[in-house]
Coordinates of C-alpha atoms in Angstrom, one line a residue:
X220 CA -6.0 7.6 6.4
X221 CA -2.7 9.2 7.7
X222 CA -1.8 8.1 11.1
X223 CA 2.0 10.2 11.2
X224 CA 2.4 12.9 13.3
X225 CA 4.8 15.4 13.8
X226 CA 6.9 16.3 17.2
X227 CA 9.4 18.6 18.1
X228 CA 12.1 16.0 17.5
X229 CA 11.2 14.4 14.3
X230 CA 8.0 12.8 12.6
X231 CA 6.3 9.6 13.9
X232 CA 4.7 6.9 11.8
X233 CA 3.0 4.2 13.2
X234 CA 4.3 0.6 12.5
X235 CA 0.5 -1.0 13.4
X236 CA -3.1 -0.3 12.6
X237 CA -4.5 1.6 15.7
X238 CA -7.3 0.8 17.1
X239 CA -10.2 3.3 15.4
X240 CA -9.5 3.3 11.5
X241 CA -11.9 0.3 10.7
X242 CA -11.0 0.0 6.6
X243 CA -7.6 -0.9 7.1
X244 CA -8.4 -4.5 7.4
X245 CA -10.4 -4.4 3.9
X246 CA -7.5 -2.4 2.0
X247 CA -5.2 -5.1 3.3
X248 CA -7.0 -8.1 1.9
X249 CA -7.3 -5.9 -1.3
X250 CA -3.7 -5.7 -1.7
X251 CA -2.9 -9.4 -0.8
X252 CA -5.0 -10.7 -3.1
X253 CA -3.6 -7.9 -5.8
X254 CA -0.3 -9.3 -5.0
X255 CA -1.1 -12.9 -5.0
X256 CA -3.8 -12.5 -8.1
X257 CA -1.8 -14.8 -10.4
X258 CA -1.6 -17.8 -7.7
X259 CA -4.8 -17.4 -6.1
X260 CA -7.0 -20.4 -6.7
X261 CA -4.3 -22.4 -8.6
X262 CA -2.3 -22.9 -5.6
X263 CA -2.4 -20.5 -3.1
X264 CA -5.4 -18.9 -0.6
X265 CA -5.3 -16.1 1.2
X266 CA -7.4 -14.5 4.2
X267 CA -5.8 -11.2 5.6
X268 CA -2.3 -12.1 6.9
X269 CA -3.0 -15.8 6.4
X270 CA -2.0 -17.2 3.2
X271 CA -1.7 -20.5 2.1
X272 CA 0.1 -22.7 0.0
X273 CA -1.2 -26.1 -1.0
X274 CA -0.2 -28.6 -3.8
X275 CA -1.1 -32.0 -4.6
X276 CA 2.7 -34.0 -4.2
X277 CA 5.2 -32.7 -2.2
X278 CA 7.9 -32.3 -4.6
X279 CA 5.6 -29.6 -6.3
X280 CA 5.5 -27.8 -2.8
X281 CA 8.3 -26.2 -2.8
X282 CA 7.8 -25.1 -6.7
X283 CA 5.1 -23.3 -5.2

């Protein structure tokens, strides 16, 4: 869905999802997981723009 307009003065794209597109939400947890796919469920979770890290011992933490 394309959201950019154009005005007298320049074009405009918008920096957030507005309020009616209703995919936008899916596409995102499409790409995060695309992104993430070689860490997800080794050591790392993720639900829309919540993504989480864990590890057994905290020295391996920050390997992560």
């Amino acid at each position: 869905m394309i959201e950019a307009f154009i005005f007298h003065v320049g074009q405009f794209d918008p920096l957030n999802m507005p309020f009616g597109p209703t995919r936008e939400p899916g596409y995102f947890q499409y790409f995060m997981q695309d992104i993430l796919l070689g860490q997800i469920g080794k050591d790392t979770a993720a639900y829309l723009d919540n993504i989480m890290i864990y590890t057994r011992k905290g020295e391996n933490h920050e390997q992560a």
